[in-house]
PDB file of C-alpha atoms in Angstrom:
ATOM      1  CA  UNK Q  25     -58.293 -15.677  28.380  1.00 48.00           C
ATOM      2  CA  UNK Q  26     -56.807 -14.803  32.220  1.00 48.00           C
ATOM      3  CA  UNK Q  27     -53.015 -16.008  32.216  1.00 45.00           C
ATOM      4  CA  UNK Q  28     -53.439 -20.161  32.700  1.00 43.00           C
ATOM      5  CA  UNK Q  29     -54.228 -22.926  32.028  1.00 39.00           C
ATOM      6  CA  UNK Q  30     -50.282 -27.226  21.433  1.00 38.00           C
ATOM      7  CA  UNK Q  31     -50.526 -28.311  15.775  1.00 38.00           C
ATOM      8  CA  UNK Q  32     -52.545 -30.207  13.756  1.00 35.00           C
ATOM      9  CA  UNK Q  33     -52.915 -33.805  13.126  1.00 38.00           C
ATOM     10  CA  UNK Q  34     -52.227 -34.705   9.019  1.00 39.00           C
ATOM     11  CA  UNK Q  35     -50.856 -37.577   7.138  1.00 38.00           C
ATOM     12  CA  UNK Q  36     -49.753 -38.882   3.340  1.00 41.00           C
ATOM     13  CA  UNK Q  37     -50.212 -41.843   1.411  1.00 41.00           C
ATOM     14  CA  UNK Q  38     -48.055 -44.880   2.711  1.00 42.00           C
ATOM     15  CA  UNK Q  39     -44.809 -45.226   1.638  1.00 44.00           C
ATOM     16  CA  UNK Q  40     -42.338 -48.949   2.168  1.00 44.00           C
ATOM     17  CA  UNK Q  41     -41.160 -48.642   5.231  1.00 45.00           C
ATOM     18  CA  UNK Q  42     -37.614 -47.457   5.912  1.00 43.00           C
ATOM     19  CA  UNK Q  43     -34.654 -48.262   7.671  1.00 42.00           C
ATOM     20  CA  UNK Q  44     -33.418 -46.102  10.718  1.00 44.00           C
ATOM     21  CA  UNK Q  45     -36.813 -44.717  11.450  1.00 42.00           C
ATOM     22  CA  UNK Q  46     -37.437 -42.580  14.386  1.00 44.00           C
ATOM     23  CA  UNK Q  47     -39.811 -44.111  17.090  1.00 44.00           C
ATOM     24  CA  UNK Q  48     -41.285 -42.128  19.748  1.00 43.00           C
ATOM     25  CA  UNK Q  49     -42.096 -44.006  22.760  1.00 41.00           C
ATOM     26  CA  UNK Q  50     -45.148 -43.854  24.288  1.00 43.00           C
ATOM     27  CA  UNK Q  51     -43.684 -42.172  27.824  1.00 43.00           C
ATOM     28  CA  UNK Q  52     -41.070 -40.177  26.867  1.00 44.00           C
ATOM     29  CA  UNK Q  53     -39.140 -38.392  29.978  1.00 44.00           C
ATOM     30  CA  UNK Q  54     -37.433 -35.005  30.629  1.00 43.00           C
ATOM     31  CA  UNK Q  55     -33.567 -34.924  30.812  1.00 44.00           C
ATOM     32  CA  UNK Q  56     -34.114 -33.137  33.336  1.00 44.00           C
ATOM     33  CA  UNK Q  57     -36.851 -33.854  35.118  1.00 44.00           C
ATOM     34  CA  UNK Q  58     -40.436 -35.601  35.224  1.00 45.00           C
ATOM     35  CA  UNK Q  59     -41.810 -37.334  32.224  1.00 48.00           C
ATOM     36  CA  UNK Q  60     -42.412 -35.695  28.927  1.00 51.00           C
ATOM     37  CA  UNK Q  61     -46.252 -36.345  27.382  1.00 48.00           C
ATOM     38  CA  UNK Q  62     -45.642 -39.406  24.412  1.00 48.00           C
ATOM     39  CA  UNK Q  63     -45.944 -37.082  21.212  1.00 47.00           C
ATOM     40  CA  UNK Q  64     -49.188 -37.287  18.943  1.00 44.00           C
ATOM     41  CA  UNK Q  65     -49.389 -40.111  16.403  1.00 42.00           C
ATOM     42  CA  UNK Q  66     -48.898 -37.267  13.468  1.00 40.00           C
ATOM     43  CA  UNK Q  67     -48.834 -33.440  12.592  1.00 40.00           C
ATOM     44  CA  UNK Q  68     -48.994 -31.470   9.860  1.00 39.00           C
ATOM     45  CA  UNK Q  69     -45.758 -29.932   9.777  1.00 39.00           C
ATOM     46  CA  UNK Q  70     -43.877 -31.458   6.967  1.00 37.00           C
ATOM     47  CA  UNK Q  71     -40.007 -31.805   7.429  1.00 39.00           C
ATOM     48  CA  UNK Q  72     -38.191 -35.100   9.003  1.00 39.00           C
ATOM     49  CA  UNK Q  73     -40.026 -38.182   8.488  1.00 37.00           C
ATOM     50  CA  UNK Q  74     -40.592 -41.623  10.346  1.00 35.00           C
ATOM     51  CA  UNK Q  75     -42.709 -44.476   8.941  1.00 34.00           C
ATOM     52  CA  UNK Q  76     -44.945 -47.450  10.699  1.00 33.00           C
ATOM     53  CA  UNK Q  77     -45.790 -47.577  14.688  1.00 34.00           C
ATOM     54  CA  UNK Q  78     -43.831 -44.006  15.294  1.00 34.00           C
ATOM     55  CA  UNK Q  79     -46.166 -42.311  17.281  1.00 36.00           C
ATOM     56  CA  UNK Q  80     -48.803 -44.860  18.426  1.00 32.00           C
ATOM     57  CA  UNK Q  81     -48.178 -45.338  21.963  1.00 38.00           C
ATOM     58  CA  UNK Q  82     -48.488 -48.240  23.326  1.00 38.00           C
ATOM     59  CA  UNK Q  83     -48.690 -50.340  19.805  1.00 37.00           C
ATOM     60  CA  UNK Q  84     -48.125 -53.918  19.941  1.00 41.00           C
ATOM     61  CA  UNK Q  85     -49.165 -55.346  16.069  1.00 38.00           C
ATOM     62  CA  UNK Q  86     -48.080 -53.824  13.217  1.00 38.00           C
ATOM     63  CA  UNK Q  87     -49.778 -50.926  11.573  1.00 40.00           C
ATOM     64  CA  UNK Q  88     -50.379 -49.655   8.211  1.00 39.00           C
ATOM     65  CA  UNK Q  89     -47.525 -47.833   7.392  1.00 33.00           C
ATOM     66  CA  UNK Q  90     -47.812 -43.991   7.575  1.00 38.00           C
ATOM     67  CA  UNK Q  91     -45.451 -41.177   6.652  1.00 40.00           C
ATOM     68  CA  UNK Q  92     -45.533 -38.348   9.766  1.00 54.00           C
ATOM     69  CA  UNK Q  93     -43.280 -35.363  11.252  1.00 84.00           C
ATOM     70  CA  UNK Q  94     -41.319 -36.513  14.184  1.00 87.00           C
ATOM     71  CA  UNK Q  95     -40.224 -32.549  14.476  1.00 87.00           C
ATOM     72  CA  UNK Q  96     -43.751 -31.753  14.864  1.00 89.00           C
ATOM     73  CA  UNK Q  97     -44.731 -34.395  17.126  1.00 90.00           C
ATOM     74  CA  UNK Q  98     -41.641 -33.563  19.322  1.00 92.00           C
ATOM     75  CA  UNK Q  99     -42.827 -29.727  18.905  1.00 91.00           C
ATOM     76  CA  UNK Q 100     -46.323 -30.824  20.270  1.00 89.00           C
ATOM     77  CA  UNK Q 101     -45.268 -32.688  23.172  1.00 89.00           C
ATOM     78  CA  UNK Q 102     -42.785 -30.226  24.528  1.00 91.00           C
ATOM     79  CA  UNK Q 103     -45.214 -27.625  24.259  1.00 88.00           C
ATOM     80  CA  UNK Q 104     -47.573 -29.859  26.134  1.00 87.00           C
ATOM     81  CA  UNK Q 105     -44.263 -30.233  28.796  1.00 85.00           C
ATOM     82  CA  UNK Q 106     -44.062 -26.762  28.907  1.00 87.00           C
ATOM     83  CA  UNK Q 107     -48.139 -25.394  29.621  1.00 86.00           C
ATOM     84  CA  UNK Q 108     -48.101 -28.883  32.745  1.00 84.00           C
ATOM     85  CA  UNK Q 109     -44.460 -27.479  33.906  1.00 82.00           C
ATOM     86  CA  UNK Q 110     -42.817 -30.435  33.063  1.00 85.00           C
ATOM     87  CA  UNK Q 111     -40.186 -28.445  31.311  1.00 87.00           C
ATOM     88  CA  UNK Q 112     -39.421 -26.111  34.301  1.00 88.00           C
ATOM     89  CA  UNK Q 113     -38.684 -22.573  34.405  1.00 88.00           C
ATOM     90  CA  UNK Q 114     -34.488 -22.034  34.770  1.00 90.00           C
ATOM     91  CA  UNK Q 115     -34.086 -25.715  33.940  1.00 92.00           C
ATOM     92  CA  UNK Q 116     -31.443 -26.512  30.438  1.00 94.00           C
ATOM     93  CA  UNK Q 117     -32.159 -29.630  28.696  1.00 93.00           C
ATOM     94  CA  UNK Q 118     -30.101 -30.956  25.684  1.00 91.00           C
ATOM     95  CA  UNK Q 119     -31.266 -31.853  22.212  1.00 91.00           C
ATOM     96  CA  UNK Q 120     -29.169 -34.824  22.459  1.00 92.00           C
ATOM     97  CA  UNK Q 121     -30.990 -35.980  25.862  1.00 90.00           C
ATOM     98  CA  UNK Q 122     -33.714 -35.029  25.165  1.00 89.00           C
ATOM     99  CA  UNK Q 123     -33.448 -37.735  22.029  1.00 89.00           C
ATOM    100  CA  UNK Q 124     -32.885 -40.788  23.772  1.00 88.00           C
ATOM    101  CA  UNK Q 125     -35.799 -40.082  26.333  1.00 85.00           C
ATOM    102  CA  UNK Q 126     -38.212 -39.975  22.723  1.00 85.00           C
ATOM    103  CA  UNK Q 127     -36.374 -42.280  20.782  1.00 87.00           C
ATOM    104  CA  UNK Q 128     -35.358 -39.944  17.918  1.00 91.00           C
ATOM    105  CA  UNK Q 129     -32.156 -38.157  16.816  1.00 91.00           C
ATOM    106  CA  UNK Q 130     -30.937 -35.201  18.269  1.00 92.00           C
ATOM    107  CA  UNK Q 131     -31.728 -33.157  15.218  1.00 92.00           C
ATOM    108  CA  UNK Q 132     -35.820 -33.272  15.351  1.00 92.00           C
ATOM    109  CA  UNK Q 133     -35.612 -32.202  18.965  1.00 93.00           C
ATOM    110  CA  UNK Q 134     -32.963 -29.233  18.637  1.00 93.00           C
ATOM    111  CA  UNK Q 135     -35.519 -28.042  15.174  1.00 93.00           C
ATOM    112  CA  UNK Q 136     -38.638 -28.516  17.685  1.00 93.00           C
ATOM    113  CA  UNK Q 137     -36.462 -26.403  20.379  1.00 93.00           C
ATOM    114  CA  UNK Q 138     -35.620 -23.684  17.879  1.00 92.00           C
ATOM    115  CA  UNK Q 139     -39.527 -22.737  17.395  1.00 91.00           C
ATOM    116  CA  UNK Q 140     -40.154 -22.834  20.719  1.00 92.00           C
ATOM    117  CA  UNK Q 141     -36.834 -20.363  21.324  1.00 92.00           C
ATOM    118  CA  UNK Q 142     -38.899 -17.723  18.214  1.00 88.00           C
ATOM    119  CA  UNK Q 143     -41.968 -18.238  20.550  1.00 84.00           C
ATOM    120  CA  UNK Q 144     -39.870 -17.090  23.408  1.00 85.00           C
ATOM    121  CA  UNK Q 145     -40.374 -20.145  25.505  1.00 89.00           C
ATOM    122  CA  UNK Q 146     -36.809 -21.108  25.786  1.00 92.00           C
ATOM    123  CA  UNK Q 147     -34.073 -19.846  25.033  1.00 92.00           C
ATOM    124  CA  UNK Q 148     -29.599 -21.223  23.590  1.00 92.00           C
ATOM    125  CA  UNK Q 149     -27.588 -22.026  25.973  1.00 93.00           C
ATOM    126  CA  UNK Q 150     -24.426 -22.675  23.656  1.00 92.00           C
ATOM    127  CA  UNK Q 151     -22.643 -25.921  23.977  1.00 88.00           C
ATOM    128  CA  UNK Q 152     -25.440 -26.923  26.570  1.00 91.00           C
ATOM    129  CA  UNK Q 153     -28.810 -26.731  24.936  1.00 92.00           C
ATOM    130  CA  UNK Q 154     -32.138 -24.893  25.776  1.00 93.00           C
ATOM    131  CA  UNK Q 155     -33.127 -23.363  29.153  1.00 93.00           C
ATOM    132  CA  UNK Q 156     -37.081 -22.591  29.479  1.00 92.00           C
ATOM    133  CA  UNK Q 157     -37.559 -19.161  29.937  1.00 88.00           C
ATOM    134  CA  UNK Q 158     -38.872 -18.246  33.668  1.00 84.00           C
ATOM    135  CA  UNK Q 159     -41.592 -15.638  33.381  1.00 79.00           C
ATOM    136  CA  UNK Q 160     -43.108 -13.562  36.061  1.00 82.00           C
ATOM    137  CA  UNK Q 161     -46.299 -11.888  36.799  1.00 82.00           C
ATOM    138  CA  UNK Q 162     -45.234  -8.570  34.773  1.00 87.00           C
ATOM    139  CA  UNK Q 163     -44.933 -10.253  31.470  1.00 85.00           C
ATOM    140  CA  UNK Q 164     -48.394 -12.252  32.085  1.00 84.00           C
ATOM    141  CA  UNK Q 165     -49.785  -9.042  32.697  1.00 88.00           C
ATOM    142  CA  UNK Q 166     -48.299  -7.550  29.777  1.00 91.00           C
ATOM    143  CA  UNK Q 167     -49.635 -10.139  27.245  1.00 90.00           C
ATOM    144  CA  UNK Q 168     -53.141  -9.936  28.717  1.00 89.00           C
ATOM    145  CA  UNK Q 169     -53.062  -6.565  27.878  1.00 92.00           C
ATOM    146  CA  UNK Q 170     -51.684  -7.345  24.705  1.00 93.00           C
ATOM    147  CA  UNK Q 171     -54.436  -9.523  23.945  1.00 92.00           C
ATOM    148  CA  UNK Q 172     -56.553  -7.540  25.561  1.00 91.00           C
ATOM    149  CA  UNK Q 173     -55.925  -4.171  22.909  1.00 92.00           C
ATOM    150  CA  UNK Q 174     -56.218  -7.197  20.265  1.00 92.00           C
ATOM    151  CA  UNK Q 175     -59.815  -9.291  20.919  1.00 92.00           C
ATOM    152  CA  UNK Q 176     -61.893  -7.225  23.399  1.00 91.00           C
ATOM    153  CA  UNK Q 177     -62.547  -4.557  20.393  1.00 92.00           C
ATOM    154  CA  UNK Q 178     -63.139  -7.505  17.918  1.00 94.00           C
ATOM    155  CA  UNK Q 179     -65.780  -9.059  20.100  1.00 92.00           C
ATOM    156  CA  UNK Q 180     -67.473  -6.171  20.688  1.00 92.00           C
ATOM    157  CA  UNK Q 181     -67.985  -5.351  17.124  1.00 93.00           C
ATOM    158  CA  UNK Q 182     -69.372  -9.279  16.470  1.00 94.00           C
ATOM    159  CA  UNK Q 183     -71.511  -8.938  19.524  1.00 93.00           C
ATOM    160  CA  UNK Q 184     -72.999  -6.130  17.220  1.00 92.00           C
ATOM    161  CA  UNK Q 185     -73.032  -8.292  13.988  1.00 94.00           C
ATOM    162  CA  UNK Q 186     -73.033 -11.838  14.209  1.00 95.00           C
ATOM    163  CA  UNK Q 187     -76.865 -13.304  14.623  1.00 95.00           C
ATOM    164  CA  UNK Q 188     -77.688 -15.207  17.922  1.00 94.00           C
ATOM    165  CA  UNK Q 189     -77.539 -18.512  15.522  1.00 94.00           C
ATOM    166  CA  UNK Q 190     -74.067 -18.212  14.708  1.00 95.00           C
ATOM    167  CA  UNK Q 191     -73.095 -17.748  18.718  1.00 95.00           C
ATOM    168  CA  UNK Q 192     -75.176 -20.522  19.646  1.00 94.00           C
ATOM    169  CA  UNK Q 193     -73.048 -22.960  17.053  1.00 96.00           C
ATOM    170  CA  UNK Q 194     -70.471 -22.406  19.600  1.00 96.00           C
ATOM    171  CA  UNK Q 195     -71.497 -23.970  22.531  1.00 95.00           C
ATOM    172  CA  UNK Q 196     -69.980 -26.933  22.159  1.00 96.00           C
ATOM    173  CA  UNK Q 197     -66.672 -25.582  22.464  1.00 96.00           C
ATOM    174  CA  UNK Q 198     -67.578 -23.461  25.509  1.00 95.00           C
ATOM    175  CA  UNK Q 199     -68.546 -26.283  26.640  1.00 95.00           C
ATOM    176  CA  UNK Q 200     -65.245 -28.077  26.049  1.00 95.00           C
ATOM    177  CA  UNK Q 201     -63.215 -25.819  28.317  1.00 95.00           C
ATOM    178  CA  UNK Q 202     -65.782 -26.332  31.544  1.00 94.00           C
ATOM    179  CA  UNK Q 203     -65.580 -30.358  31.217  1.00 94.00           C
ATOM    180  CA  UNK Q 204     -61.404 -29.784  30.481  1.00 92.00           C
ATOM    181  CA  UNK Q 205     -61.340 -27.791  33.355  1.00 92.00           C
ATOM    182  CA  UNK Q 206     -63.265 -29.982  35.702  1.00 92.00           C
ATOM    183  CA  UNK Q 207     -60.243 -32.770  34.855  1.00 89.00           C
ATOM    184  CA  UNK Q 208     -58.173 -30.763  36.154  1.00 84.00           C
ATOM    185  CA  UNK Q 209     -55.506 -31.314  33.485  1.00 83.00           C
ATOM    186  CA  UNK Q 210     -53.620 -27.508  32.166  1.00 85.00           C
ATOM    187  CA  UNK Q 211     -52.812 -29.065  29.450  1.00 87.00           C
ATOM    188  CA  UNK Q 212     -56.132 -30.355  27.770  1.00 89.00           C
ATOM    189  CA  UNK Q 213     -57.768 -27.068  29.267  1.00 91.00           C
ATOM    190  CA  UNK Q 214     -55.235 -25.147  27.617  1.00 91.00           C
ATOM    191  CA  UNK Q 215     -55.965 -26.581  23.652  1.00 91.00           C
ATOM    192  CA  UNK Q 216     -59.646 -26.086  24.381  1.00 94.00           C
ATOM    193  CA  UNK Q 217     -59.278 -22.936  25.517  1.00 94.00           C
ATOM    194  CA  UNK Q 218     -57.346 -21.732  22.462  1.00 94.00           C
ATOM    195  CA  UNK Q 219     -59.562 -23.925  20.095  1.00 95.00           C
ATOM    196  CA  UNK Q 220     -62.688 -21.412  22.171  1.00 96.00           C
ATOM    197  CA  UNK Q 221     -61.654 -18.110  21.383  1.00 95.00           C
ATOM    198  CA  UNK Q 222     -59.643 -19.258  17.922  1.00 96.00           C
ATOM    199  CA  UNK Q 223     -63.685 -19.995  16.825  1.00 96.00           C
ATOM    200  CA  UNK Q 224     -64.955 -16.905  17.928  1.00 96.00           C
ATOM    201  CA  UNK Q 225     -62.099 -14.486  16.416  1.00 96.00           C
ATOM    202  CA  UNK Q 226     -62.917 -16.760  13.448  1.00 97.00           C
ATOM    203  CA  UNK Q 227     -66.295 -14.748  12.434  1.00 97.00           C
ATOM    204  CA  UNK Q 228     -64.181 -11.574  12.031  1.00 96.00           C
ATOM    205  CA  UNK Q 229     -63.012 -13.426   8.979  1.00 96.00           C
ATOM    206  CA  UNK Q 230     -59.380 -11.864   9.381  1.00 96.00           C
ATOM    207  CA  UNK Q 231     -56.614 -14.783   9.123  1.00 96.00           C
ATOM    208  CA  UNK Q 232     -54.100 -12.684  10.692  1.00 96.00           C
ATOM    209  CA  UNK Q 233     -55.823 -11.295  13.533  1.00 96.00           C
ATOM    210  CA  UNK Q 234     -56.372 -15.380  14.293  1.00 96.00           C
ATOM    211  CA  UNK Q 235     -52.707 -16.344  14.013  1.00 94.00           C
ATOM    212  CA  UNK Q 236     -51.568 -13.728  16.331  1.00 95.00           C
ATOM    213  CA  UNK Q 237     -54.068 -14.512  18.638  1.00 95.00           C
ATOM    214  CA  UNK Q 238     -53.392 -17.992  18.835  1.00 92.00           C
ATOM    215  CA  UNK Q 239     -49.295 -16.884  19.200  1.00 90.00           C
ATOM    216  CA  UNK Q 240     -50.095 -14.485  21.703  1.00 91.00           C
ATOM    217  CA  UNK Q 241     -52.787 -16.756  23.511  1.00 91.00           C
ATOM    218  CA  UNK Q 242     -50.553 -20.087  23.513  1.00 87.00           C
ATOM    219  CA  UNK Q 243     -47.589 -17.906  25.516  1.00 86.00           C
ATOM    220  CA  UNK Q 244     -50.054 -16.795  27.979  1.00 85.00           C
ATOM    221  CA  UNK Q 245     -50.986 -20.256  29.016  1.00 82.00           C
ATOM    222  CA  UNK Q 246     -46.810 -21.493  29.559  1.00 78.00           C
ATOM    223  CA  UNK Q 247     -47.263 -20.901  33.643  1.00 68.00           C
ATOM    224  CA  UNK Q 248     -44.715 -18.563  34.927  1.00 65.00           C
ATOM    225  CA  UNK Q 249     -41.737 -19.327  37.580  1.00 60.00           C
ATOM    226  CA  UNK Q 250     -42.409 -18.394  41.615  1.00 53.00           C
ATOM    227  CA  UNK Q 251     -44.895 -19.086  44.842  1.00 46.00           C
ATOM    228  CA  UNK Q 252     -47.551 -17.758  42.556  1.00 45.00           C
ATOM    229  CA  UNK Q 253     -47.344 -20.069  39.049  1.00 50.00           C
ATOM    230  CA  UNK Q 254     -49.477 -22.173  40.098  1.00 54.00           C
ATOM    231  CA  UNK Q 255     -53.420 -22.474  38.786  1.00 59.00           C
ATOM    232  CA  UNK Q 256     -55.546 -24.975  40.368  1.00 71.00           C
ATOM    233  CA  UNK Q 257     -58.339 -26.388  38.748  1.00 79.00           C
ATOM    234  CA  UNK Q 258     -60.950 -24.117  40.718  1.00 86.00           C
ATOM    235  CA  UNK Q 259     -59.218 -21.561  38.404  1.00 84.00           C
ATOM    236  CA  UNK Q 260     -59.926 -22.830  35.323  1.00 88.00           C
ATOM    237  CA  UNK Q 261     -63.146 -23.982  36.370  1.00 91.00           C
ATOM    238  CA  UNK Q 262     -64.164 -20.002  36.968  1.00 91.00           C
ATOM    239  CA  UNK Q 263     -62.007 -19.220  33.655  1.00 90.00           C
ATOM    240  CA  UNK Q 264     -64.186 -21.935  31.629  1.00 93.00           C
ATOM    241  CA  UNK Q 265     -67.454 -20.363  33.437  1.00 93.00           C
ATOM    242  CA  UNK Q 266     -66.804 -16.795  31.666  1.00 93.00           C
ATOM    243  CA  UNK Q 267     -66.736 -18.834  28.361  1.00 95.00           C
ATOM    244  CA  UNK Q 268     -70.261 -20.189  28.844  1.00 94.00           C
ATOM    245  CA  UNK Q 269     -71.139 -16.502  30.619  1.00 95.00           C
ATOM    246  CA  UNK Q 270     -70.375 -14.753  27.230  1.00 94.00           C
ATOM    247  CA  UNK Q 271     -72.093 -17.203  24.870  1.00 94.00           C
ATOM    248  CA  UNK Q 272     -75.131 -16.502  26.911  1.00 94.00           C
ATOM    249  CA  UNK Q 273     -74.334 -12.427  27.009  1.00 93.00           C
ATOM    250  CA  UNK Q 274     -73.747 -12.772  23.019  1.00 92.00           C
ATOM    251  CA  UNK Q 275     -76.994 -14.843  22.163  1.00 92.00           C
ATOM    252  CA  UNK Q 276     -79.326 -12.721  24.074  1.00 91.00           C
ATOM    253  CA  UNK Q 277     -77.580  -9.319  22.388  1.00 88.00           C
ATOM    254  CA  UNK Q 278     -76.699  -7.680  25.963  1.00 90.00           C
ATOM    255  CA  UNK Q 279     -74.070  -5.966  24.906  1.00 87.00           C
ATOM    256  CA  UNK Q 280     -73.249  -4.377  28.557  1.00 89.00           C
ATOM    257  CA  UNK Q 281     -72.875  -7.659  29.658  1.00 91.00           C
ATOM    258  CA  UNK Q 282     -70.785  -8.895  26.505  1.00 91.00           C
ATOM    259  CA  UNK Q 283     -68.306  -5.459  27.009  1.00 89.00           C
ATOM    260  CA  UNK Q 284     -67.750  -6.270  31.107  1.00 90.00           C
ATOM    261  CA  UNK Q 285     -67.204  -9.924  30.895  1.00 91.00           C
ATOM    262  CA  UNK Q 286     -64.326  -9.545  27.500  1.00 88.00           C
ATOM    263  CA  UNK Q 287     -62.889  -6.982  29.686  1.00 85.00           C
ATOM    264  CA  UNK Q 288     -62.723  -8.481  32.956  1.00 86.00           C
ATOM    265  CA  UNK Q 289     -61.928 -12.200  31.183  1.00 85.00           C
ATOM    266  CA  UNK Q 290     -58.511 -10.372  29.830  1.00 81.00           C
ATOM    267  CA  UNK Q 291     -57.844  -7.584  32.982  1.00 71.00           C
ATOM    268  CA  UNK Q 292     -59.621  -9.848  35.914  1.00 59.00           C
ATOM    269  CA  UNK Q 293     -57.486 -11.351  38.707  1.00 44.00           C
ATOM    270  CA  UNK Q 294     -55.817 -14.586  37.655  1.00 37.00           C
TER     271      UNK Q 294
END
């Protein structure tokens, strides 16, 4: 999509319950600024490991107990933190800090920091911790293009081969982006938007075309430093409108209509 506006849920079979398990609260807050979003109750990346109410904001009984990734529900919410601009551009926040805000050791947050530094979103600041990258216009442009060279070809062959049927099965998710966008909120627009064109890079069949997508596609929604980061919810609105607009083009096999709204949804004016 235009430059705007987060894994998966999973858990195991219970296990007793532990001492010294993590907890994340339910309104975690920057070191260095406005809150953080409370991480999601679980996620599929497997690594450190916290047991009973970690992760269920605003829990007061006790629940089964459950075996989840605090790494990977620290990795969601900071990549929530960074598409709202939470975590803002030129700012350095410590793993340690960042810890006591969620609850958790230092260690899940500096591992959850470390992916987001290979995804380019922030990057070491030795002895001092992580500063979020501050991105301009020219590198939004760049990855649009990027994407661009990458999905615009691959609709255009589907729009030759995929049967109305299978387009129309994706309504729902178009759909999904117009009602995020009329919240307002970047940050649910963002996943629905990805979850949108994940599904329809999905018929190619090609694994690897989807994972670089989705890489590609997650660091062109972090908003960029400036007067001009900003996109208001009239933005996504008419972003979430080409969604529905292609669906249509796509079910009723114009393919003119398919070829200028991929190309102008990638190369349009944010």
């Amino acid at each position: 999509m235009k430059q705007g506006a987060r894994g998966y849920a999973g858990t195991e079979a219970a296990r007793p319950r532990t001492s010294g398990a993590a907890r994340v609260p339910a309104q975690p807050r920057a070191a260095a600024g406005g809150p953080l979003p409370a991480a999601p109750a679980s996620s599929g990346v497997r690594g450190e490991h916290t047991h009973g109410e970690a992760g269920l904001p605003g829990a007061r009984t006790r629940r089964p107990v459950q075996r989840t990734s605090v790494r990977g529900q620290i990795l969601d919410a900071l990549r929530t933190a960074l598409v709202t601009g939470e975590l803002r551009p030129g700012e350095v926040y410590s793993g340690p800090a960042l810890g006591e805000r969620f609850g958790v050791s230092a260690t899940p947050v500096r591992e959850a920091m470390q992916q987001l530094a290979l995804e380019g979103a922030v990057e070491v600041v030795p002895n001092r911790g992580f500063r979020v990258v501050e991105r301009g216009a020219r590198e939004l442009a760049e990855l649009a293009e990027v994407r661009a060279l990458l999905e615009v070809p691959v609709m255009l062959r589907l729009a030759r081969t995929v049967p109305a049927g299978r387009w129309a099965e994706l309504r729902p998710l178009a759909e999904a982006t117009v009602r995020a966008a009329a919240v307002g909120c970047r940050a649910t627009y963002a996943e629905a938007d990805r979850a949108f064109h994940r599904a329809v890079l999905a018929l190619a069949g090609n694994e690897q075309l989807v994972q670089i997508a989705e890489e590609l596609h997650r660091r062109a929604q972090w908003p960029q430093s400036g007067p001009t980061a900003s996109r208001g919810r009239a933005d996504l609105v008419a972003d979430a409108r080409e969604h529905t607009a292609l669906l249509d083009a796509l079910i009723a096999g114009d393919a003119d209509a398919v070829r200028a709204l991929v190309t102008d949804h990638f190369t349009g004016p944010s």
